[in-house]
Coordinates of C-alpha atoms and ligand atoms in Angstrom, one line a residue:
M1 CA -2.1 -24.6 19.2
R2 CA -4.2 -25.9 21.7
G3 CA -6.0 -29.5 22.3
A4 CA -4.0 -31.5 20.0
E5 CA -3.6 -34.5 22.6
T6 CA -7.1 -34.3 24.0
T7 CA -9.0 -34.2 20.5
G8 CA -6.8 -34.5 17.8
E9 CA -7.6 -31.0 16.9
V10 CA -5.4 -28.5 16.5
Q11 CA -6.0 -24.7 16.2
L12 CA -3.6 -22.4 14.8
K13 CA -3.9 -18.5 15.0
R14 CA -2.0 -16.2 13.1
L15 CA -2.7 -12.9 10.8
A16 CA -6.2 -12.7 9.1
I17 CA -5.6 -11.6 5.9
S18 CA -8.6 -12.0 4.0
S19 CA -12.5 -12.3 5.8
G20 CA -14.8 -14.6 5.8
L21 CA -15.3 -18.4 6.5
A22 CA -14.2 -21.3 4.4
R23 CA -14.5 -24.9 4.9
G24 CA -12.7 -27.2 2.4
F25 CA -9.9 -30.1 2.0
A26 CA -6.5 -28.8 2.2
Y27 CA -4.7 -28.9 -1.1
V28 CA -0.8 -28.3 0.1
H29 CA 1.1 -26.7 -3.1
R30 CA 5.2 -26.8 -2.8
D31 CA 7.9 -25.0 -5.2
I32 CA 8.7 -27.4 -7.3
L33 CA 12.4 -27.2 -6.2
D34 CA 10.8 -27.9 -2.7
Q35 CA 8.6 -31.1 -3.9
L36 CA 10.0 -34.8 -2.9
Q37 CA 11.2 -35.8 -6.6
F38 CA 11.6 -39.7 -7.8
R39 CA 14.8 -41.0 -7.6
Y40 CA 15.3 -44.4 -9.2
S41 CA 17.6 -46.4 -10.7
V42 CA 18.2 -46.7 -14.3
S43 CA 19.2 -49.6 -15.7
D44 CA 22.8 -49.6 -18.6
D45 CA 20.2 -50.1 -21.5
K46 CA 18.2 -47.2 -20.4
I47 CA 21.0 -44.1 -19.5
D48 CA 20.8 -43.3 -23.3
D49 CA 16.9 -42.7 -23.1
E50 CA 17.9 -40.8 -19.6
W51 CA 20.2 -38.6 -21.4
N52 CA 17.8 -38.3 -24.4
R53 CA 15.3 -36.6 -21.9
I54 CA 17.7 -34.1 -20.7
K55 CA 18.5 -32.8 -24.2
T56 CA 15.1 -33.0 -24.9
A57 CA 14.7 -30.3 -21.7
L58 CA 17.5 -28.5 -22.6
D59 CA 16.2 -27.4 -26.2
V60 CA 12.7 -27.0 -25.3
V61 CA 13.6 -24.4 -22.4
D62 CA 15.7 -23.1 -24.7
G63 CA 13.5 -22.3 -27.1
D64 CA 11.0 -20.8 -24.8
L65 CA 13.6 -18.7 -23.6
Q66 CA 14.8 -17.4 -27.2
R67 CA 10.7 -16.5 -28.1
S68 CA 11.1 -14.8 -24.8
A69 CA 13.8 -13.0 -25.5
A70 CA 12.4 -12.2 -28.9
R71 CA 9.2 -10.5 -27.9
V72 CA 10.6 -8.9 -24.9
D73 CA 13.6 -7.4 -27.6
Q74 CA 10.5 -5.7 -29.7
E75 CA 9.1 -4.2 -26.4
L76 CA 11.9 -3.4 -23.9
G77 CA 15.2 -3.5 -26.0
Q78 CA 17.6 -5.7 -26.4
K79 CA 19.4 -4.7 -22.7
M80 CA 16.4 -6.8 -21.6
A81 CA 16.6 -9.4 -23.9
A82 CA 19.9 -9.7 -22.6
I83 CA 19.0 -11.2 -20.0
F84 CA 17.2 -14.4 -21.4
E85 CA 19.9 -15.0 -24.1
A86 CA 22.4 -14.9 -21.1
H87 CA 20.1 -17.8 -19.5
R88 CA 20.6 -19.3 -23.0
V89 CA 24.3 -19.4 -22.4
L90 CA 24.2 -20.7 -18.8
L91 CA 21.9 -23.6 -20.4
R92 CA 24.3 -24.2 -23.0
D93 CA 27.6 -23.8 -21.1
P94 CA 29.5 -26.7 -22.2
S95 CA 31.1 -27.3 -18.6
L96 CA 27.2 -28.0 -17.1
V97 CA 26.1 -30.2 -20.3
S98 CA 29.1 -32.3 -19.4
E99 CA 28.4 -32.4 -15.8
F100 CA 25.1 -33.7 -16.4
E101 CA 26.3 -36.4 -18.4
R102 CA 29.1 -37.4 -16.3
E103 CA 26.9 -37.6 -13.6
L104 CA 24.2 -39.7 -15.0
H105 CA 26.5 -42.2 -15.7
E106 CA 28.1 -41.9 -12.6
R107 CA 25.2 -42.4 -10.6
R108 CA 22.8 -43.7 -12.8
V109 CA 19.6 -42.4 -12.0
N110 CA 16.5 -40.6 -13.6
A111 CA 17.2 -37.3 -15.4
E112 CA 15.2 -35.1 -12.9
D113 CA 17.4 -35.7 -10.0
I114 CA 20.6 -35.7 -12.0
V115 CA 19.2 -32.3 -12.9
K116 CA 17.9 -31.0 -9.5
S117 CA 21.3 -32.1 -8.1
V118 CA 23.7 -30.9 -10.2
L119 CA 21.8 -27.3 -10.7
S120 CA 21.8 -26.9 -6.9
R121 CA 25.8 -27.5 -6.8
Y122 CA 25.7 -25.0 -9.0
E123 CA 23.5 -22.9 -7.4
L124 CA 25.1 -23.2 -4.0
R125 CA 28.7 -22.5 -5.9
L126 CA 27.6 -19.3 -7.1
R127 CA 25.5 -17.8 -4.0
A128 CA 28.9 -18.7 -1.5
D129 CA 30.9 -16.4 -4.2
E130 CA 31.9 -13.1 -2.4
N131 CA 30.9 -11.0 -5.9
T132 CA 27.5 -10.1 -5.1
A133 CA 27.1 -9.9 -9.0
L134 CA 27.9 -13.8 -9.3
S135 CA 26.1 -14.9 -6.0
E136 CA 23.0 -13.2 -7.7
R137 CA 23.0 -15.4 -10.4
G138 CA 22.3 -18.3 -8.4
D139 CA 18.4 -17.0 -8.6
D140 CA 19.3 -18.0 -12.5
I141 CA 20.1 -21.0 -11.9
A142 CA 17.5 -21.7 -9.4
D143 CA 14.6 -20.5 -12.0
L144 CA 17.0 -22.8 -14.9
S145 CA 16.3 -25.7 -12.4
R146 CA 12.3 -25.0 -12.0
R147 CA 12.2 -24.4 -16.0
L148 CA 13.9 -28.4 -16.4
L149 CA 12.0 -30.1 -13.8
R150 CA 9.1 -28.8 -15.3
V151 CA 9.2 -29.7 -18.8
L152 CA 11.1 -33.4 -17.2
T153 CA 8.1 -33.8 -14.9
G154 CA 5.5 -32.3 -17.5
T155 CA 4.1 -30.3 -15.6
R156 CA 4.1 -27.4 -17.8
E157 CA 1.5 -25.3 -16.1
H158 CA 1.8 -23.9 -13.1
T159 CA 1.1 -26.5 -10.3
I160 CA -1.0 -24.4 -8.7
T161 CA -3.5 -24.6 -11.4
Q162 CA -4.2 -28.3 -10.5
C163 CA -5.3 -27.2 -6.9
P164 CA -9.3 -28.4 -6.8
P165 CA -12.4 -26.2 -6.9
G166 CA -13.9 -26.1 -3.2
C167 CA -10.4 -27.0 -1.7
V168 CA -7.8 -25.0 0.8
L169 CA -4.8 -24.0 -0.7
V170 CA -2.1 -24.4 2.0
T171 CA 1.4 -22.4 1.0
R172 CA 4.5 -21.2 2.1
Q173 CA 3.9 -18.0 -0.1
L174 CA 1.6 -16.6 -2.7
L175 CA 3.3 -14.7 -4.9
P176 CA 1.0 -12.1 -7.4
S177 CA 2.5 -14.4 -10.5
E178 CA 0.5 -17.7 -8.6
C179 CA -2.5 -15.8 -7.6
V180 CA -3.5 -15.5 -11.1
H181 CA -3.8 -18.9 -11.5
L182 CA -5.9 -19.0 -8.8
K183 CA -8.6 -16.4 -10.1
R184 CA -10.4 -19.5 -11.9
R185 CA -10.1 -22.0 -9.4
G186 CA -13.2 -21.4 -7.4
I187 CA -10.9 -22.4 -4.3
A188 CA -12.7 -22.0 -0.5
G189 CA -9.8 -20.5 1.4
V190 CA -6.2 -19.8 1.3
V191 CA -3.7 -20.6 4.1
I192 CA 0.0 -18.9 3.7
E193 CA 3.0 -19.7 5.9
R194 CA 4.5 -16.0 4.7
G195 CA 3.5 -12.7 4.0
G196 CA 1.7 -9.8 5.8
A197 CA -2.0 -8.4 5.7
T198 CA -1.3 -5.6 3.2
S199 CA 0.8 -7.8 0.5
H200 CA -0.6 -8.0 -3.1
A201 CA -1.1 -11.7 -2.1
A202 CA -3.4 -10.7 0.3
L203 CA -5.2 -8.4 -1.7
L204 CA -5.8 -10.5 -4.3
T205 CA -7.3 -12.9 -2.2
R206 CA -9.4 -10.4 -1.2
E207 CA -10.4 -9.6 -4.5
M208 CA -11.3 -13.4 -5.1
G209 CA -13.4 -12.9 -2.1
V210 CA -11.5 -15.6 -0.5
P211 CA -11.1 -16.4 3.4
A212 CA -7.0 -16.3 3.8
V213 CA -4.9 -16.8 6.9
S214 CA -1.2 -16.0 6.5
G215 CA 1.6 -16.4 8.8
V216 CA 1.0 -19.9 9.9
A217 CA 4.7 -21.0 10.1
G218 CA 5.2 -24.6 8.8
A219 CA 1.5 -25.1 7.6
T220 CA 2.7 -27.5 4.3
D221 CA 4.4 -29.6 7.0
L222 CA 2.1 -30.0 9.8
I223 CA -0.7 -29.8 7.4
L224 CA -1.8 -32.9 4.9
N225 CA -2.6 -33.2 1.9
G226 CA -6.9 -33.8 1.9
E227 CA -7.7 -33.0 5.1
Q228 CA -10.4 -31.1 6.1
L229 CA -9.7 -27.5 7.2
L230 CA -11.8 -24.8 9.2
V231 CA -10.3 -21.2 8.1
D232 CA -11.8 -18.3 9.7
G233 CA -10.3 -15.4 7.8
N234 CA -11.9 -12.9 10.4
A235 CA -10.0 -14.3 13.6
G236 CA -7.1 -15.4 11.8
T237 CA -7.2 -19.2 12.8
V238 CA -7.2 -22.6 10.9
T239 CA -8.8 -25.8 12.6
V240 CA -7.0 -29.0 11.6
R241 CA -8.6 -32.3 12.2
A242 CA -11.8 -30.3 13.9
S243 CA -14.0 -32.3 16.2
A244 CA -17.5 -32.9 15.4
E245 CA -18.6 -30.3 17.7
S246 CA -16.2 -27.6 16.3
I247 CA -17.4 -27.8 12.7
A248 CA -21.4 -27.7 14.1
E249 CA -20.1 -24.5 15.5
F250 CA -18.0 -23.2 12.3
D251 CA -21.2 -24.4 10.0
G252 CA -23.3 -22.3 12.6
R253 CA -21.5 -19.0 12.0
L254 CA -21.0 -20.0 8.1
C255 CA -24.4 -20.0 7.8
E256 CA -25.1 -16.7 9.7
Q257 CA -22.7 -15.2 7.2
N258 CA -24.4 -16.1 4.2
K259 CA -27.4 -15.1 5.8
V260 CA -26.1 -11.3 5.9
Q261 CA -24.7 -11.7 2.9
A262 CA -27.9 -11.8 1.5
V263 CA -29.0 -9.0 3.1
H264 CA -26.5 -6.7 1.8
L265 CA -27.0 -8.4 -1.8
S266 CA -30.9 -7.9 -2.2
H267 CA -30.8 -4.5 -3.1
C268 CA -27.1 -4.4 -4.4
H269 CA -28.3 -2.8 -7.8
D270 CA -29.6 0.5 -6.4
P271 CA -27.6 3.1 -6.4
A272 CA -25.8 4.2 -2.9
V273 CA -27.2 7.5 -1.4
T274 CA -26.6 8.9 2.1
Q275 CA -29.6 10.1 3.9
D276 CA -29.4 13.4 3.0
G277 CA -29.1 12.8 -0.9
Q278 CA -25.7 12.8 -2.3
V279 CA -24.8 9.8 -4.2
I280 CA -21.7 8.1 -3.9
Q281 CA -20.3 5.3 -6.5
V282 CA -19.4 1.9 -5.3
M283 CA -17.0 0.7 -7.8
A284 CA -14.8 -2.4 -8.5
N285 CA -11.4 -3.2 -8.5
V286 CA -10.7 -6.0 -10.8
G287 CA -8.3 -8.1 -12.8
C288 CA -9.7 -10.4 -14.9
E289 CA -12.8 -11.4 -16.4
A290 CA -14.3 -13.3 -13.3
D291 CA -13.7 -10.4 -11.0
V292 CA -15.8 -8.3 -13.5
Q293 CA -18.3 -10.4 -13.7
L294 CA -18.9 -10.8 -10.4
A295 CA -18.5 -6.9 -9.6
V296 CA -21.3 -6.4 -12.0
K297 CA -23.1 -9.4 -10.5
N298 CA -22.7 -7.4 -7.2
G299 CA -23.9 -4.3 -8.1
A300 CA -20.9 -2.2 -8.8
D301 CA -21.9 1.4 -10.6
G302 CA -18.5 0.7 -12.7
I303 CA -14.6 -0.7 -12.4
G304 CA -13.0 1.9 -10.2
L305 CA -9.5 -0.1 -10.8
Y306 CA -8.9 -2.8 -13.6
R307 CA -5.4 -4.0 -12.6
I308 CA -3.8 -4.8 -15.9
E309 CA -0.5 -6.6 -14.5
Y310 CA -2.2 -9.9 -14.3
H311 CA -2.6 -10.2 -17.7
F312 CA 1.8 -9.6 -17.9
L313 CA 1.6 -12.2 -15.0
M314 CA -0.3 -14.9 -16.9
M315 CA 2.1 -14.8 -19.7
S316 CA 5.7 -16.8 -20.1
T317 CA 6.4 -13.6 -22.0
L318 CA 5.4 -10.0 -22.8
P319 CA 1.7 -9.9 -24.2
S320 CA 1.9 -8.4 -27.4
E321 CA -0.6 -5.3 -28.7
D322 CA -3.2 -7.3 -29.9
E323 CA -3.0 -10.0 -27.5
L324 CA -3.4 -7.6 -24.8
Y325 CA -6.6 -5.6 -26.6
H326 CA -8.6 -9.1 -27.0
E327 CA -7.5 -9.9 -23.9
L328 CA -8.9 -7.1 -21.9
R329 CA -11.8 -6.6 -23.8
N330 CA -13.1 -9.8 -23.6
A331 CA -12.5 -9.5 -19.9
L332 CA -14.4 -5.9 -19.9
K333 CA -17.3 -7.3 -22.2
P334 CA -19.4 -7.8 -19.1
A335 CA -18.8 -4.2 -17.6
M336 CA -19.7 -2.8 -21.1
G337 CA -21.4 0.5 -21.0
L338 CA -20.2 1.1 -17.4
D339 CA -17.4 3.8 -16.5
V340 CA -13.9 1.4 -17.0
T341 CA -10.7 3.0 -14.9
V342 CA -7.7 0.8 -16.5
R343 CA -4.6 1.4 -14.7
L344 CA -1.3 1.3 -16.9
L345 CA 1.1 -1.6 -15.6
D346 CA 2.3 -1.2 -12.0
T347 CA 5.5 -3.5 -11.2
G348 CA 7.9 -2.9 -9.4
G349 CA 8.0 -3.6 -5.5
D350 CA 6.7 -7.1 -5.1
K351 CA 4.9 -7.2 -8.7
C352 CA 7.7 -8.3 -10.6
M353 CA 6.5 -10.0 -14.3
P354 CA 7.9 -13.4 -14.0
W355 CA 9.4 -12.8 -18.0
L356 CA 11.1 -9.7 -16.7
D357 CA 14.4 -10.6 -15.0
L358 CA 15.3 -6.8 -14.1
P359 CA 18.4 -6.4 -12.5
H360 CA 18.5 -6.3 -8.3
E361 CA 17.6 -3.4 -6.8
P362 CA 18.4 -2.5 -2.9
D363 CA 14.7 -1.4 -1.8
P364 CA 12.8 -2.3 -4.7
F365 CA 9.9 -0.5 -3.1
L366 CA 11.6 2.6 -3.1
G367 CA 12.5 2.1 -6.3
R368 CA 11.9 2.0 -10.0
R369 CA 8.0 1.5 -9.3
G370 CA 4.8 2.2 -11.1
A371 CA 5.5 5.2 -13.5
R372 CA 9.1 5.4 -13.3
F373 CA 9.1 2.0 -14.7
L374 CA 6.7 2.8 -17.4
L375 CA 8.9 6.1 -18.1
A376 CA 12.1 3.9 -18.3
W377 CA 10.6 1.7 -20.8
P378 CA 8.6 3.8 -23.1
E379 CA 7.3 0.9 -26.1
L380 CA 6.0 -0.6 -23.0
L381 CA 4.2 2.1 -22.0
R382 CA 3.1 3.1 -25.8
T383 CA 2.0 -0.3 -26.8
Q384 CA -0.5 -0.2 -23.4
L385 CA -1.6 3.3 -24.1
R386 CA -2.3 2.4 -27.5
V387 CA -4.4 -0.8 -26.3
L388 CA -6.5 1.5 -23.9
L389 CA -7.0 3.5 -27.1
R390 CA -8.6 1.2 -29.1
L391 CA -10.6 0.2 -26.2
S392 CA -12.1 3.8 -25.6
G393 CA -13.6 3.7 -28.6
E394 CA -15.5 0.8 -27.2
T395 CA -16.3 1.6 -23.4
S396 CA -16.2 4.8 -21.3
L397 CA -12.8 4.5 -20.3
G398 CA -10.1 6.3 -18.1
I399 CA -6.7 5.7 -18.1
L400 CA -4.7 5.7 -14.4
I401 CA -1.0 6.2 -14.2
P402 CA 0.3 4.4 -10.7
M403 CA 2.7 5.3 -8.3
V404 CA 3.0 9.1 -9.1
T405 CA 5.9 11.0 -7.7
R406 CA 6.0 14.4 -9.4
A407 CA 3.8 16.4 -11.9
D408 CA 6.3 16.1 -14.6
E409 CA 5.7 11.9 -14.8
V410 CA 2.1 12.9 -15.6
Q411 CA 3.5 15.4 -18.1
Q412 CA 5.3 12.7 -19.8
V413 CA 2.3 10.3 -20.0
R414 CA 0.2 13.1 -20.9
S415 CA 2.4 13.8 -24.3
A416 CA 2.8 9.9 -24.7
L417 CA -1.0 9.4 -25.4
T418 CA -1.7 12.6 -27.1
Q419 CA 1.1 11.3 -29.6
E420 CA -0.6 7.8 -30.2
A421 CA -4.0 9.4 -29.9
E422 CA -3.4 11.8 -32.8
K423 CA -1.7 9.3 -34.6
M424 CA -4.3 6.9 -34.5
N425 CA -7.0 9.7 -35.0
I426 CA -9.0 9.1 -31.9
A427 CA -10.1 11.1 -29.0
C428 CA -7.6 11.4 -26.2
P429 CA -9.7 9.5 -22.9
R430 CA -9.6 10.7 -19.4
L431 CA -6.4 10.3 -17.8
G432 CA -6.2 9.7 -14.3
V433 CA -3.4 9.7 -11.7
M434 CA -2.8 7.3 -8.7
I435 CA -2.1 9.4 -5.4
E436 CA -0.1 6.9 -2.9
T437 CA 2.8 9.0 -2.7
P438 CA 3.1 11.9 0.2
A439 CA 4.7 14.1 -2.3
A440 CA 2.1 13.3 -5.1
A441 CA -0.5 13.7 -2.3
L442 CA 0.6 17.2 -1.0
C443 CA 1.6 18.5 -4.9
V444 CA -1.6 17.0 -5.7
S445 CA -2.7 20.8 -6.9
Q446 CA 0.2 21.0 -9.7
I447 CA -0.9 17.3 -10.5
A448 CA -4.3 18.0 -10.9
L449 CA -3.8 20.6 -14.0
L450 CA -2.5 17.8 -16.0
C451 CA -5.3 15.3 -15.4
D452 CA -8.8 15.1 -15.2
F453 CA -9.7 12.5 -12.2
L454 CA -7.7 11.0 -9.0
S455 CA -7.5 8.3 -7.5
I456 CA -6.0 7.6 -3.9
G457 CA -4.3 4.8 -3.6
S458 CA -4.8 4.0 0.2
N459 CA -2.3 0.9 0.6
D460 CA 1.0 2.5 -0.6
L461 CA 0.0 6.1 0.4
T462 CA 0.1 4.1 4.0
Q463 CA 3.1 2.3 3.7
Y464 CA 4.9 5.7 2.5
T465 CA 3.4 7.7 5.1
M466 CA 3.9 5.2 8.0
V467 CA 6.8 3.7 6.4
A468 CA 5.7 0.1 7.0
G469 CA 6.1 -1.9 4.4
R470 CA 3.2 -4.1 3.6
E471 CA 4.8 -6.5 3.0
N472 CA 6.3 -7.0 6.1
P473 CA 4.2 -8.4 8.9
L474 CA 6.8 -7.5 11.4
V475 CA 5.8 -3.7 11.4
A476 CA 1.5 -4.8 10.3
D477 CA 0.4 -2.6 13.6
Y478 CA 2.4 0.3 12.4
F479 CA 0.4 0.0 8.8
D480 CA -2.3 1.9 10.0
D481 CA -4.4 3.4 6.9
E482 CA -6.9 5.2 9.4
H483 CA -3.7 7.1 11.1
P484 CA -4.3 11.1 11.6
A485 CA -1.6 11.4 8.9
V486 CA -3.2 9.2 6.4
M487 CA -6.3 10.7 6.9
R488 CA -4.7 14.5 6.7
L489 CA -3.5 13.7 3.3
I490 CA -6.5 12.4 1.7
R491 CA -8.0 15.8 3.1
I492 CA -5.5 17.6 1.2
I493 CA -5.8 15.7 -1.8
C494 CA -9.8 16.3 -1.4
H495 CA -9.2 20.4 -1.0
E496 CA -6.4 20.4 -3.3
S497 CA -7.7 18.5 -6.3
R498 CA -9.1 21.8 -8.1
G499 CA -12.8 19.9 -8.3
L500 CA -11.6 16.9 -9.7
P501 CA -13.4 13.6 -8.9
V502 CA -11.5 11.9 -6.0
S503 CA -12.1 8.3 -5.5
V504 CA -10.2 5.9 -3.1
C505 CA -9.3 2.4 -4.2
G506 CA -7.2 1.4 -1.5
E507 CA -8.4 -1.3 1.1
L508 CA -9.9 1.8 3.3
A509 CA -12.8 2.4 1.0
A510 CA -13.8 -0.6 2.4
S511 CA -13.3 -0.4 5.9
P512 CA -16.2 -0.2 8.0
T513 CA -14.7 2.8 10.5
A514 CA -13.7 5.0 7.5
V515 CA -16.2 4.7 5.1
E516 CA -18.4 7.9 6.7
E517 CA -15.1 9.8 7.2
L518 CA -14.3 9.5 3.6
V519 CA -17.4 10.2 2.1
H520 CA -17.6 13.8 4.6
K521 CA -13.7 14.7 3.5
G522 CA -15.4 15.1 -0.4
V523 CA -14.5 11.2 -1.8
T524 CA -17.3 11.0 -4.0
I525 CA -16.2 7.0 -5.6
L526 CA -15.1 4.5 -3.5
S527 CA -13.3 1.0 -5.3
V528 CA -14.0 -2.1 -3.4
V529 CA -13.2 -5.6 -4.1
P530 CA -16.1 -7.2 -5.6
P531 CA -17.7 -9.3 -2.4
L532 CA -18.0 -6.3 -0.5
V533 CA -19.5 -4.1 -2.9
P534 CA -23.3 -4.6 -1.6
R535 CA -21.8 -4.1 2.3
V536 CA -20.0 -0.8 1.2
K537 CA -23.4 0.5 -0.7
D538 CA -24.9 -0.3 2.4
Q539 CA -22.8 1.8 4.4
V540 CA -23.1 4.5 2.6
R541 CA -26.4 4.5 2.8
A542 CA -26.3 4.6 6.7
I543 CA -25.1 7.7 6.3
A544 CA -26.9 10.3 8.3
Q545 CA -25.2 13.8 6.5
H546 CA -23.1 14.4 4.0
R547 CA -20.9 17.8 5.3
T548 CA -17.6 18.5 4.0
P549 CA -14.9 19.5 7.1
Ligands
LIG601 C1 -2.9 1.1 -3.4 O1 -1.9 1.3 -3.2 O2 -4.1 1.6 -2.8 C2 -3.1 0.4 -4.8 C3 -4.9 0.3 -5.1 O3 -2.7 0.0 -5.5 P1 -1.9 -1.4 -5.4 O4 -2.5 -2.1 -4.1 O5 -2.1 -1.9 -6.5 O6 -0.6 -1.0 -5.4
LIG602 MG1 -0.7 0.7 -5.0

């Protein structure tokens, strides 16, 4: 912090996670459990009303859980659905229900306060238990508490959806499941207390083209709702209570930024060709219709990575085949006629589905992620394959398998695709593999025999090569996606790809210092977030000579 005493201005400097400048009013978002709940006394004649409110909330949440259990049972089987059933049992536990009632009669305060205090006591009791399985049930209780409070306070929607367009969102953390709600909000910037520069939340803010700063400890307490903020996503600073001088200087830079962007945009619909005539396709990484629209507007040559998981994160339960088909079809409409690559659900690690209460894994990033997850839930995989087969009749489509480690995973997905295609009497679309583990990179020649194209996920490839978690700011300096070790793996992938097209769809594809080297290594497709397509096209045009080392 500086200057707080003399000018009132405070500058917080932390991690720049999404570039650009933004000026807007703060919208401070808190988890419903951290929010100050109103506590008020209830007169004797209103106690029954309050008790009815609690009983109604219990019924509503019970109904939600029942619907989730039924849907999950269909796709993932009884074992998974049992988790929702277990939540229902917790909710209906007679001792819990009578504790609500007893506490209401004793304390005579509103339902929200009763629910929050009874459940937080339950949670603490479970967490204190030495039996790990029981202490993990604490998360289930916190989740039930959130669900009940949302019903009682009438905020069935995620509160993040209430953040007004043009504001700067200030939040403790930004989970992927929350980011999806922001997509259409038109927010100007984001300030986050926790999370590394390469976290999925960081990627999502970049995808939205929203400047963001992370690691700002205490931001939700320091910054007041409605305060004007200057967010510099290049330098990683947030200025609170800025002086007139600082605002004028900031606006000057904002104006300059807009001018540079206008130059890139002016020829974004032309192809990106190196000076010696090599055409490089600059495509877009997207996750919803708004992204696809922006990608097309910004001159993307295709969709290089459609992250399907947003459609799963948006839902309170698993989407059905028809729901997913219609959602994807609508989202992809603006890109009809272009090449589109849709990635199968990439869950695990930090990308947890809110409706899927998976058992705790000790090292989730080294656990059942990507292809491993899909193969563990074959019905979920086949539903997506059927949806994509239906779509392949309408647009030029490629299917991408996430986080592959071994060739046999590709073989298994390939045979599921062939079987579904035969049943539906539809030709198999192109099948591609994300190369994002060192194992897949080093054995790429075996994988290449089983697929039609390769896509390098440089974010995970860096995480697993440099042994530096993408969510962990403490090892951010180890997370170097241009490190010689990563570059060497990329060279191997390009050399041993058996002539298949190779794209890069991680953040590296937009790095001003790496684009030329990637092209020289043999990468022919760069897939980047929609706001960066015009700039990356200009970078390709500046490459003097294409050479293969
Ligand atoms: C990657 O790992 O580089 C990638 C594109 O996948 P995601 O960021 O969605 O994990
Ligand atoms: Mg990845």
